[in-house]
Amino acid sequence: MNRFLEFVKNTPTAFHAVCELKKILLENGYIELDEKVKWNLEKGAKYFLTRNSSSLVAFTVPTNDIKSYKITAAHLDSPTFKLKPNFTLDRGRYLKLNTEVYGGPIFSTWFDRPLGIAGRVFVLENNQIVERLININEPLTMIPNLPIHYNRKANSGMEYNPQIDLIPLYADKEFGKDTLTDLLANKLNVNKEDILSSDLYLTVLDRGTLVGPNKEFVMAPQIDNLECSLALTLALLDSNNADNVNVCALFDNEEIGSSTRQGACGTLLEDTLRRIAYAFGLSEDDYLQKLAASFIISADNAQGFHPNYPGKYDETNPCYLNEGIVIKNAARGSYSTDALSSAYFQKVCKDCGVKYQLNTNRSDVPGGSTLGALSLRHVSIPSVDIGLAQLAMHSAMETAGSKDFASLIKVITAFYNN
């Protein structure tokens, strides 16, 4: 679990997560590929590629002829607030930052805490457009609550207006009139006139800790879904399969529907699988045969049982923290699991000695969806949706079980090596 907490410290955005994962892969002998050039792949080698600097696919090539693809998938983005273009709001004495909601955060958890800003900035350098990552990991802004004296219903349920209630306070001009653009230019050591555009997000400065008398819980931002993403990557590093292409696909933009070129609804996974097949001289029919023999594990965390709200959970299918892998089911097809894929994954768990639990929502409390079913729009492969149980999903600080991370690495390694 400490490995996960160390990872979270450096990954406030999907861009930073990809950057950290690239370092891990390069240190372990993976070769970076460019989508814009022809791929010359070798048997027994390890590769990865990125798209938009916020999604990543890593894979290993077997030493024998390819039989199938063994694929895992997760996402790297989390709910937050994104800065709009022209983000400076001058309100006389104060400067505020114009933001919009990204995904579905629990608004109240973002109030009255110091926040940082991170993401990427495109600047002109020697007349070239250059991407620069930035992580201002310091108390830079905040979203102050309205005093209860002016809102006597604050503890009786509050409906927030994102354009009014959720706009962060940035600066008091009495202390200086520098804008965030000035600060960015200073941090990046560029002229502010050379800043062209940016993808910037509010970030939580508290990057996580173990909690409980036996350190049985972990609290951190972005557990959904950095926990699964790191676990899948670490499992891939330990994989060794002589007959199958092992693939780990980590997407951006799941929290906003995945309908981007770097999301699960895009063609990133399909493009990668096809290019692997074509690099080894397989025909389209060969490729489709390999695809039919393949399997996808979509890993995205699940709603763990909350002891304060037992009525929110299905009577016979709740799931608990530290009780192993959650196999997610939904009759409406929001998860890709069916009886066949569930049976297969259960056997993988049993064979390697990892606990698992079956989960579904109450019939009157529909849950969310994830990227498993979305990925199948481009690659029609048997698939199962799994995750790790957690509390406070989409909160600024989420809670998970400290034992489950190691269990996920173990079962995914077994899946890759089977």
Tab-separated table of C-alpha atoms in Angstrom:
chain	number	residue	atom	x	y	z
A	1	MET	CA	0.000	0.000	0.000
A	2	ASN	CA	2.937	2.320	0.597
A	3	ARG	CA	3.829	1.919	-3.086
A	4	PHE	CA	0.398	3.270	-3.973
A	5	LEU	CA	0.685	6.220	-1.571
A	6	GLU	CA	4.077	7.092	-3.024
A	7	PHE	CA	2.567	6.993	-6.516
A	8	VAL	CA	-0.366	9.222	-5.535
A	9	LYS	CA	2.022	11.888	-4.218
A	10	ASN	CA	3.257	12.596	-7.726
A	11	THR	CA	0.079	12.108	-9.769
A	12	PRO	CA	-2.414	14.963	-9.266
A	13	THR	CA	-3.644	14.689	-12.887
A	14	ALA	CA	-3.811	12.059	-15.620
A	15	PHE	CA	-0.877	13.807	-17.324
A	16	HIS	CA	1.290	13.322	-14.249
A	17	ALA	CA	0.098	9.722	-13.856
A	18	VAL	CA	1.211	8.923	-17.404
A	19	CYS	CA	4.544	10.623	-16.752
A	20	GLU	CA	5.152	8.515	-13.627
A	21	LEU	CA	4.053	5.295	-15.324
A	22	LYS	CA	6.377	5.990	-18.242
A	23	LYS	CA	9.278	6.220	-15.793
A	24	ILE	CA	8.314	2.881	-14.242
A	25	LEU	CA	8.018	1.186	-17.636
A	26	LEU	CA	11.291	2.593	-18.980
A	27	GLU	CA	13.096	1.468	-15.822
A	28	ASN	CA	11.781	-2.038	-16.492
A	29	GLY	CA	12.953	-2.322	-20.082
A	30	TYR	CA	9.867	-1.155	-21.967
A	31	ILE	CA	10.372	0.664	-25.265
A	32	GLU	CA	8.258	3.699	-26.135
A	33	LEU	CA	6.442	3.622	-29.480
A	34	ASP	CA	5.251	6.518	-31.622
A	35	GLU	CA	1.821	6.234	-33.232
A	36	LYS	CA	3.012	8.375	-36.140
A	37	VAL	CA	5.662	5.923	-37.371
A	38	LYS	CA	5.766	2.272	-38.436
A	39	TRP	CA	6.177	-0.197	-35.596
A	40	ASN	CA	8.956	-2.766	-35.865
A	41	LEU	CA	8.114	-5.125	-33.032
A	42	GLU	CA	10.188	-8.076	-31.866
A	43	LYS	CA	9.115	-11.248	-30.123
A	44	GLY	CA	9.854	-11.235	-26.425
A	45	ALA	CA	10.085	-7.434	-26.256
A	46	LYS	CA	8.067	-4.956	-24.152
A	47	TYR	CA	6.513	-1.733	-25.424
A	48	PHE	CA	4.238	1.162	-24.532
A	49	LEU	CA	2.656	4.170	-26.209
A	50	THR	CA	0.785	7.240	-25.029
A	51	ARG	CA	-1.971	9.357	-26.539
A	52	ASN	CA	-2.626	12.983	-25.590
A	53	SER	CA	-0.069	12.541	-22.779
A	54	SER	CA	-2.989	11.357	-20.621
A	55	SER	CA	-3.643	7.759	-21.760
A	56	LEU	CA	-1.183	4.872	-21.952
A	57	VAL	CA	-1.115	1.353	-23.357
A	58	ALA	CA	1.697	-1.027	-22.410
A	59	PHE	CA	2.136	-4.553	-23.743
A	60	THR	CA	4.493	-7.497	-23.891
A	61	VAL	CA	5.055	-9.572	-27.022
A	62	PRO	CA	5.240	-13.362	-26.544
A	63	THR	CA	8.237	-15.379	-27.654
A	64	ASN	CA	5.969	-17.798	-29.553
A	65	ASP	CA	3.340	-17.053	-32.194
A	66	ILE	CA	0.470	-14.959	-30.858
A	67	LYS	CA	-2.534	-16.968	-29.642
A	68	SER	CA	-4.620	-14.165	-28.119
A	69	TYR	CA	-4.610	-10.889	-26.198
A	70	LYS	CA	-4.890	-10.805	-22.406
A	71	ILE	CA	-6.049	-7.262	-21.667
A	72	THR	CA	-6.613	-5.227	-18.538
A	73	ALA	CA	-8.038	-1.712	-18.545
A	74	ALA	CA	-8.502	1.121	-16.044
A	75	HIS	CA	-8.711	4.905	-16.067
A	76	LEU	CA	-6.401	7.648	-14.842
A	77	ASP	CA	-8.692	10.661	-14.424
A	78	SER	CA	-10.691	11.666	-11.343
A	79	PRO	CA	-13.456	14.187	-10.593
A	80	THR	CA	-12.207	17.708	-9.951
A	81	PHE	CA	-12.570	21.268	-11.261
A	82	LYS	CA	-10.946	22.429	-14.489
A	83	LEU	CA	-9.835	25.983	-15.139
A	84	LYS	CA	-11.545	27.617	-18.100
A	85	PRO	CA	-9.635	29.622	-20.748
A	86	ASN	CA	-9.268	33.243	-19.599
A	87	PHE	CA	-9.583	31.911	-16.068
A	88	THR	CA	-8.865	35.121	-14.155
A	89	LEU	CA	-11.967	36.681	-12.570
A	90	ASP	CA	-11.282	40.199	-11.297
A	91	ARG	CA	-13.779	41.078	-8.565
A	92	GLY	CA	-12.403	44.381	-7.327
A	93	ARG	CA	-10.462	43.564	-4.192
A	94	TYR	CA	-10.186	39.857	-5.009
A	95	LEU	CA	-9.050	37.657	-7.865
A	96	LYS	CA	-10.960	34.432	-8.406
A	97	LEU	CA	-10.445	31.537	-10.833
A	98	ASN	CA	-13.161	30.676	-13.337
A	99	THR	CA	-13.614	26.904	-13.271
A	100	GLU	CA	-16.052	24.270	-14.448
A	101	VAL	CA	-16.882	20.906	-12.960
A	102	TYR	CA	-14.959	17.912	-14.319
A	103	GLY	CA	-16.801	14.633	-13.754
A	104	GLY	CA	-19.010	14.160	-10.697
A	105	PRO	CA	-17.202	15.310	-7.553
A	106	ILE	CA	-18.900	15.491	-4.147
A	107	PHE	CA	-18.935	19.282	-4.036
A	108	SER	CA	-19.002	19.710	-0.257
A	109	THR	CA	-15.699	17.836	0.189
A	110	TRP	CA	-13.838	20.513	-1.780
A	111	PHE	CA	-14.780	23.416	0.457
A	112	ASP	CA	-12.487	25.053	3.017
A	113	ARG	CA	-9.326	23.157	2.210
A	114	PRO	CA	-6.107	24.504	0.649
A	115	LEU	CA	-5.882	23.513	-2.992
A	116	GLY	CA	-3.095	23.350	-5.546
A	117	ILE	CA	-3.161	23.564	-9.329
A	118	ALA	CA	-1.676	21.061	-11.760
A	119	GLY	CA	-1.884	19.976	-15.371
A	120	ARG	CA	-0.131	20.922	-18.578
A	121	VAL	CA	0.667	24.180	-20.347
A	122	PHE	CA	1.557	24.705	-23.997
A	123	VAL	CA	4.156	27.399	-24.573
A	124	LEU	CA	6.150	28.804	-27.455
A	125	GLU	CA	9.832	27.916	-27.304
A	126	ASN	CA	12.044	28.839	-30.266
A	127	ASN	CA	8.870	29.255	-32.319
A	128	GLN	CA	7.824	25.686	-31.511
A	129	ILE	CA	4.772	24.608	-29.491
A	130	VAL	CA	6.067	22.750	-26.432
A	131	GLU	CA	4.074	20.869	-23.784
A	132	ARG	CA	5.134	21.481	-20.176
A	133	LEU	CA	3.794	19.660	-17.127
A	134	ILE	CA	3.224	21.707	-14.011
A	135	ASN	CA	2.324	20.767	-10.446
A	136	ILE	CA	1.994	23.706	-8.061
A	137	ASN	CA	1.826	21.533	-4.977
A	138	GLU	CA	1.352	24.341	-2.495
A	139	PRO	CA	-1.644	26.060	-0.866
A	140	LEU	CA	-2.606	28.345	-3.715
A	141	THR	CA	-6.371	28.694	-3.680
A	142	MET	CA	-9.515	27.594	-1.852
A	143	ILE	CA	-13.315	27.417	-2.134
A	144	PRO	CA	-14.671	29.134	1.005
A	145	ASN	CA	-18.028	28.182	2.449
A	146	LEU	CA	-20.733	30.737	3.062
A	147	PRO	CA	-21.148	31.296	6.845
A	148	ILE	CA	-24.027	29.381	8.364
A	149	HIS	CA	-25.379	32.742	9.603
A	150	TYR	CA	-26.165	33.612	5.963
A	151	ASN	CA	-27.395	30.137	5.098
A	152	ARG	CA	-29.282	28.575	7.978
A	153	LYS	CA	-30.057	25.538	5.813
A	154	ALA	CA	-26.401	24.628	5.291
A	155	ASN	CA	-26.752	21.486	7.421
A	156	SER	CA	-30.141	20.551	5.995
A	157	GLY	CA	-29.008	19.860	2.461
A	158	MET	CA	-27.365	22.325	0.127
A	159	GLU	CA	-27.735	22.682	-3.624
A	160	TYR	CA	-24.636	24.266	-5.133
A	161	ASN	CA	-24.456	26.465	-8.202
A	162	PRO	CA	-21.121	25.646	-9.889
A	163	GLN	CA	-20.758	29.152	-11.344
A	164	ILE	CA	-21.353	30.841	-7.991
A	165	ASP	CA	-20.674	28.576	-5.022
A	166	LEU	CA	-17.748	26.590	-6.426
A	167	ILE	CA	-15.534	29.350	-7.846
A	168	PRO	CA	-12.204	29.359	-5.978
A	169	LEU	CA	-10.713	32.456	-4.380
A	170	TYR	CA	-7.193	33.113	-5.644
A	171	ALA	CA	-5.713	36.363	-4.348
A	172	ASP	CA	-6.197	39.591	-2.414
A	173	LYS	CA	-4.985	42.376	-4.706
A	174	GLU	CA	-3.974	44.443	-1.679
A	175	PHE	CA	-0.941	42.145	-1.486
A	176	GLY	CA	-0.102	42.286	-5.196
A	177	LYS	CA	-1.802	42.154	-8.553
A	178	ASP	CA	-0.016	39.177	-10.114
A	179	THR	CA	-2.430	36.750	-11.757
A	180	LEU	CA	-2.178	32.986	-12.004
A	181	THR	CA	-0.792	33.494	-15.519
A	182	ASP	CA	2.079	35.481	-14.003
A	183	LEU	CA	2.713	32.663	-11.534
A	184	LEU	CA	2.651	30.021	-14.273
A	185	ALA	CA	5.127	31.991	-16.349
A	186	ASN	CA	7.418	32.277	-13.335
A	187	LYS	CA	7.181	28.571	-12.472
A	188	LEU	CA	7.820	27.542	-16.082
A	189	ASN	CA	10.496	30.191	-16.607
A	190	VAL	CA	8.805	31.586	-19.725
A	191	ASN	CA	7.315	34.912	-20.751
A	192	LYS	CA	3.607	34.968	-20.044
A	193	GLU	CA	3.032	36.132	-23.626
A	194	ASP	CA	4.442	32.762	-24.737
A	195	ILE	CA	1.772	30.769	-22.866
A	196	LEU	CA	-0.677	29.580	-25.517
A	197	SER	CA	-3.129	27.241	-23.774
A	198	SER	CA	-3.487	24.916	-20.834
A	199	ASP	CA	-5.326	21.993	-19.218
A	200	LEU	CA	-5.227	22.940	-15.533
A	201	TYR	CA	-7.117	21.432	-12.601
A	202	LEU	CA	-7.619	22.060	-8.901
A	203	THR	CA	-5.751	19.480	-6.817
A	204	VAL	CA	-5.926	18.202	-3.245
A	205	LEU	CA	-2.700	18.824	-1.344
A	206	ASP	CA	-3.196	16.053	1.221
A	207	ARG	CA	-1.912	13.093	-0.793
A	208	GLY	CA	-2.929	10.291	1.524
A	209	THR	CA	-2.209	8.203	4.613
A	210	LEU	CA	-2.994	4.891	6.282
A	211	VAL	CA	-5.774	5.120	8.882
A	212	GLY	CA	-7.166	2.904	11.649
A	213	PRO	CA	-5.801	1.147	14.746
A	214	ASN	CA	-4.251	-1.499	12.513
A	215	LYS	CA	-3.755	0.744	9.485
A	216	GLU	CA	-6.527	-1.190	7.813
A	217	PHE	CA	-7.752	1.757	5.744
A	218	VAL	CA	-6.093	4.086	3.282
A	219	MET	CA	-7.359	7.624	2.698
A	220	ALA	CA	-6.180	9.512	-0.368
A	221	PRO	CA	-7.416	11.572	-3.282
A	222	GLN	CA	-8.051	9.840	-6.612
A	223	ILE	CA	-8.180	6.283	-5.249
A	224	ASP	CA	-10.792	5.941	-7.993
A	225	ASN	CA	-9.031	4.928	-10.143
A	226	LEU	CA	-5.311	5.367	-9.620
A	227	GLU	CA	-5.347	2.347	-7.305
A	228	CYS	CA	-6.403	-0.028	-10.069
A	229	SER	CA	-4.202	1.680	-12.670
A	230	LEU	CA	-1.013	1.225	-10.652
A	231	ALA	CA	-1.918	-2.338	-9.656
A	232	LEU	CA	-2.465	-3.363	-13.304
A	233	THR	CA	0.851	-1.802	-14.300
A	234	LEU	CA	2.784	-3.554	-11.532
A	235	ALA	CA	1.143	-6.855	-12.462
A	236	LEU	CA	2.192	-6.399	-16.086
A	237	LEU	CA	5.799	-5.908	-14.961
A	238	ASP	CA	5.680	-9.338	-13.287
A	239	SER	CA	3.980	-11.059	-16.206
A	240	ASN	CA	5.624	-13.723	-18.340
A	241	ASN	CA	3.530	-15.320	-21.056
A	242	ALA	CA	5.112	-17.112	-24.006
A	243	ASP	CA	1.919	-17.367	-26.097
A	244	ASN	CA	-0.249	-14.289	-25.515
A	245	VAL	CA	0.129	-10.535	-25.859
A	246	ASN	CA	-0.337	-9.078	-22.377
A	247	VAL	CA	-1.875	-5.590	-22.579
A	248	CYS	CA	-2.500	-2.899	-19.963
A	249	ALA	CA	-4.681	-0.021	-21.254
A	250	LEU	CA	-5.077	3.055	-19.036
A	251	PHE	CA	-7.506	5.646	-20.349
A	252	ASP	CA	-8.277	9.288	-19.684
A	253	ASN	CA	-11.713	10.926	-19.501
A	254	GLU	CA	-13.730	8.048	-18.028
A	255	GLU	CA	-15.258	10.488	-15.552
A	256	ILE	CA	-16.787	12.524	-18.395
A	257	GLY	CA	-18.030	9.663	-20.553
A	258	SER	CA	-14.851	8.466	-22.338
A	259	SER	CA	-15.894	10.049	-25.662
A	260	THR	CA	-12.490	11.487	-26.546
A	261	ARG	CA	-9.664	10.209	-28.719
A	262	GLN	CA	-7.801	9.203	-25.557
A	263	GLY	CA	-10.901	7.733	-23.863
A	264	ALA	CA	-12.239	4.185	-23.875
A	265	CYS	CA	-14.801	5.142	-26.533
A	266	GLY	CA	-11.957	6.164	-28.833
A	267	THR	CA	-9.897	3.786	-30.930
A	268	LEU	CA	-6.738	3.671	-28.807
A	269	LEU	CA	-7.106	0.049	-27.721
A	270	GLU	CA	-8.361	-1.171	-31.104
A	271	ASP	CA	-5.590	0.674	-32.952
A	272	THR	CA	-2.950	-0.849	-30.686
A	273	LEU	CA	-4.218	-4.408	-31.011
A	274	ARG	CA	-4.469	-4.152	-34.792
A	275	ARG	CA	-0.996	-2.691	-35.166
A	276	ILE	CA	0.491	-5.465	-33.039
A	277	ALA	CA	-1.147	-8.059	-35.280
A	278	TYR	CA	-0.117	-6.328	-38.494
A	279	ALA	CA	3.466	-5.883	-37.247
A	280	PHE	CA	3.768	-9.685	-37.170
A	281	GLY	CA	2.202	-10.175	-40.592
A	282	LEU	CA	-1.212	-11.348	-39.433
A	283	SER	CA	-4.122	-10.834	-41.813
A	284	GLU	CA	-7.407	-9.186	-40.841
A	285	ASP	CA	-8.966	-12.621	-40.473
A	286	ASP	CA	-6.020	-13.768	-38.316
A	287	TYR	CA	-6.502	-10.681	-36.145
A	288	LEU	CA	-10.217	-11.364	-35.656
A	289	GLN	CA	-9.466	-14.963	-34.694
A	290	LYS	CA	-6.987	-13.818	-32.046
A	291	LEU	CA	-9.520	-11.288	-30.806
A	292	ALA	CA	-12.213	-13.952	-30.431
A	293	ALA	CA	-9.874	-15.953	-28.193
A	294	SER	CA	-9.011	-12.929	-26.019
A	295	PHE	CA	-10.278	-11.563	-22.711
A	296	ILE	CA	-10.559	-8.141	-21.042
A	297	ILE	CA	-10.545	-7.356	-17.338
A	298	SER	CA	-11.895	-3.853	-16.751
A	299	ALA	CA	-10.775	-2.667	-13.306
A	300	ASP	CA	-12.501	0.309	-11.689
A	301	ASN	CA	-13.259	0.612	-8.004
A	302	ALA	CA	-16.614	-0.384	-6.533
A	303	GLN	CA	-18.985	1.051	-3.925
A	304	GLY	CA	-18.040	-0.531	-0.612
A	305	PHE	CA	-20.639	-1.114	2.112
A	306	HIS	CA	-21.083	2.023	4.247
A	307	PRO	CA	-22.136	1.095	7.810
A	308	ASN	CA	-23.972	4.405	8.272
A	309	TYR	CA	-26.227	3.765	5.264
A	310	PRO	CA	-26.984	0.014	5.102
A	311	GLY	CA	-30.238	0.651	3.264
A	312	LYS	CA	-28.358	1.848	0.174
A	313	TYR	CA	-26.908	-1.593	-0.599
A	314	ASP	CA	-28.277	-4.775	-2.098
A	315	GLU	CA	-29.259	-7.252	0.623
A	316	THR	CA	-27.438	-10.258	-0.794
A	317	ASN	CA	-24.631	-8.623	-2.800
A	318	PRO	CA	-22.851	-5.937	-0.764
A	319	CYS	CA	-19.063	-5.709	-0.858
A	320	TYR	CA	-16.619	-4.817	1.887
A	321	LEU	CA	-13.208	-3.217	2.194
A	322	ASN	CA	-10.330	-5.689	2.700
A	323	GLU	CA	-12.469	-8.612	1.493
A	324	GLY	CA	-10.852	-9.057	-1.892
A	325	ILE	CA	-11.710	-8.332	-5.500
A	326	VAL	CA	-15.208	-7.130	-6.346
A	327	ILE	CA	-16.889	-8.663	-9.416
A	328	LYS	CA	-19.445	-6.104	-10.607
A	329	ASN	CA	-22.769	-7.094	-12.157
A	330	ALA	CA	-25.628	-5.069	-13.672
A	331	ALA	CA	-28.626	-6.325	-15.643
A	332	ARG	CA	-28.788	-3.032	-17.557
A	333	GLY	CA	-25.399	-3.702	-19.162
A	334	SER	CA	-23.524	-0.855	-17.511
A	335	TYR	CA	-20.932	-3.469	-16.566
A	336	SER	CA	-19.598	-5.980	-19.068
A	337	THR	CA	-19.730	-8.953	-16.683
A	338	ASP	CA	-21.852	-11.953	-17.645
A	339	ALA	CA	-22.053	-15.434	-16.123
A	340	LEU	CA	-19.281	-16.775	-18.379
A	341	SER	CA	-16.786	-13.983	-17.746
A	342	SER	CA	-17.583	-14.030	-14.017
A	343	ALA	CA	-16.988	-17.777	-13.838
A	344	TYR	CA	-13.661	-17.425	-15.624
A	345	PHE	CA	-12.454	-14.654	-13.319
A	346	GLN	CA	-13.624	-16.514	-10.216
A	347	LYS	CA	-11.509	-19.477	-11.291
A	348	VAL	CA	-8.464	-17.217	-11.746
A	349	CYS	CA	-9.017	-15.921	-8.199
A	350	LYS	CA	-9.404	-19.415	-6.751
A	351	ASP	CA	-6.345	-20.757	-8.553
A	352	CYS	CA	-4.104	-18.063	-7.066
A	353	GLY	CA	-5.750	-17.936	-3.631
A	354	VAL	CA	-7.245	-14.426	-3.834
A	355	LYS	CA	-10.594	-13.678	-2.186
A	356	TYR	CA	-13.395	-12.245	-4.311
A	357	GLN	CA	-16.935	-10.980	-3.726
A	358	LEU	CA	-19.923	-10.559	-6.014
A	359	ASN	CA	-21.600	-7.171	-6.113
A	360	THR	CA	-24.633	-5.530	-7.641
A	361	ASN	CA	-26.678	-2.451	-6.798
A	362	ARG	CA	-30.133	-2.279	-5.259
A	363	SER	CA	-32.767	-2.337	-7.961
A	364	ASP	CA	-33.925	1.130	-6.875
A	365	VAL	CA	-30.413	2.624	-6.552
A	366	PRO	CA	-28.706	2.321	-9.944
A	367	GLY	CA	-24.945	2.714	-9.862
A	368	GLY	CA	-22.609	4.248	-12.383
A	369	SER	CA	-20.957	2.679	-15.381
A	370	THR	CA	-17.322	2.267	-16.306
A	371	LEU	CA	-15.061	1.699	-19.276
A	372	GLY	CA	-15.488	-2.062	-19.716
A	373	ALA	CA	-18.721	-1.890	-21.676
A	374	LEU	CA	-17.493	1.172	-23.574
A	375	SER	CA	-14.304	-0.551	-24.759
A	376	LEU	CA	-16.363	-3.362	-26.270
A	377	ARG	CA	-17.795	-0.964	-28.838
A	378	HIS	CA	-14.495	-1.288	-30.710
A	379	VAL	CA	-13.169	-4.692	-29.615
A	380	SER	CA	-15.834	-7.339	-29.096
A	381	ILE	CA	-14.125	-9.556	-26.546
A	382	PRO	CA	-15.420	-11.434	-23.483
A	383	SER	CA	-15.031	-9.062	-20.545
A	384	VAL	CA	-15.508	-8.811	-16.799
A	385	ASP	CA	-15.797	-5.640	-14.717
A	386	ILE	CA	-14.037	-5.765	-11.369
A	387	GLY	CA	-12.699	-3.338	-8.791
A	388	LEU	CA	-11.731	-2.809	-5.180
A	389	ALA	CA	-14.301	-1.774	-2.590
A	390	GLN	CA	-14.029	1.801	-1.373
A	391	LEU	CA	-15.971	4.437	0.531
A	392	ALA	CA	-16.671	8.074	-0.361
A	393	MET	CA	-16.240	7.537	-4.091
A	394	HIS	CA	-15.760	10.889	-5.893
A	395	SER	CA	-14.980	12.687	-2.648
A	396	ALA	CA	-11.910	14.906	-2.553
A	397	MET	CA	-10.548	12.283	-0.096
A	398	GLU	CA	-11.630	8.674	-0.615
A	399	THR	CA	-11.197	5.584	1.577
A	400	ALA	CA	-10.212	2.034	0.631
A	401	GLY	CA	-8.951	-1.118	2.337
A	402	SER	CA	-5.204	-1.419	2.776
A	403	LYS	CA	-5.121	-5.185	2.000
A	404	ASP	CA	-6.905	-5.141	-1.346
A	405	PHE	CA	-4.219	-3.448	-3.458
A	406	ALA	CA	-1.830	-6.410	-3.075
A	407	SER	CA	-4.675	-8.838	-3.861
A	408	LEU	CA	-5.397	-7.079	-7.146
A	409	ILE	CA	-1.746	-7.220	-8.199
A	410	LYS	CA	-1.645	-10.941	-7.382
A	411	VAL	CA	-4.767	-11.914	-9.339
A	412	ILE	CA	-3.922	-9.785	-12.377
A	413	THR	CA	-0.417	-11.274	-12.463
A	414	ALA	CA	-2.004	-14.726	-12.416
A	415	PHE	CA	-4.352	-13.718	-15.250
A	416	TYR	CA	-1.436	-12.524	-17.370
A	417	ASN	CA	0.654	-15.616	-16.664
A	418	ASN	CA	-2.097	-18.213	-17.126
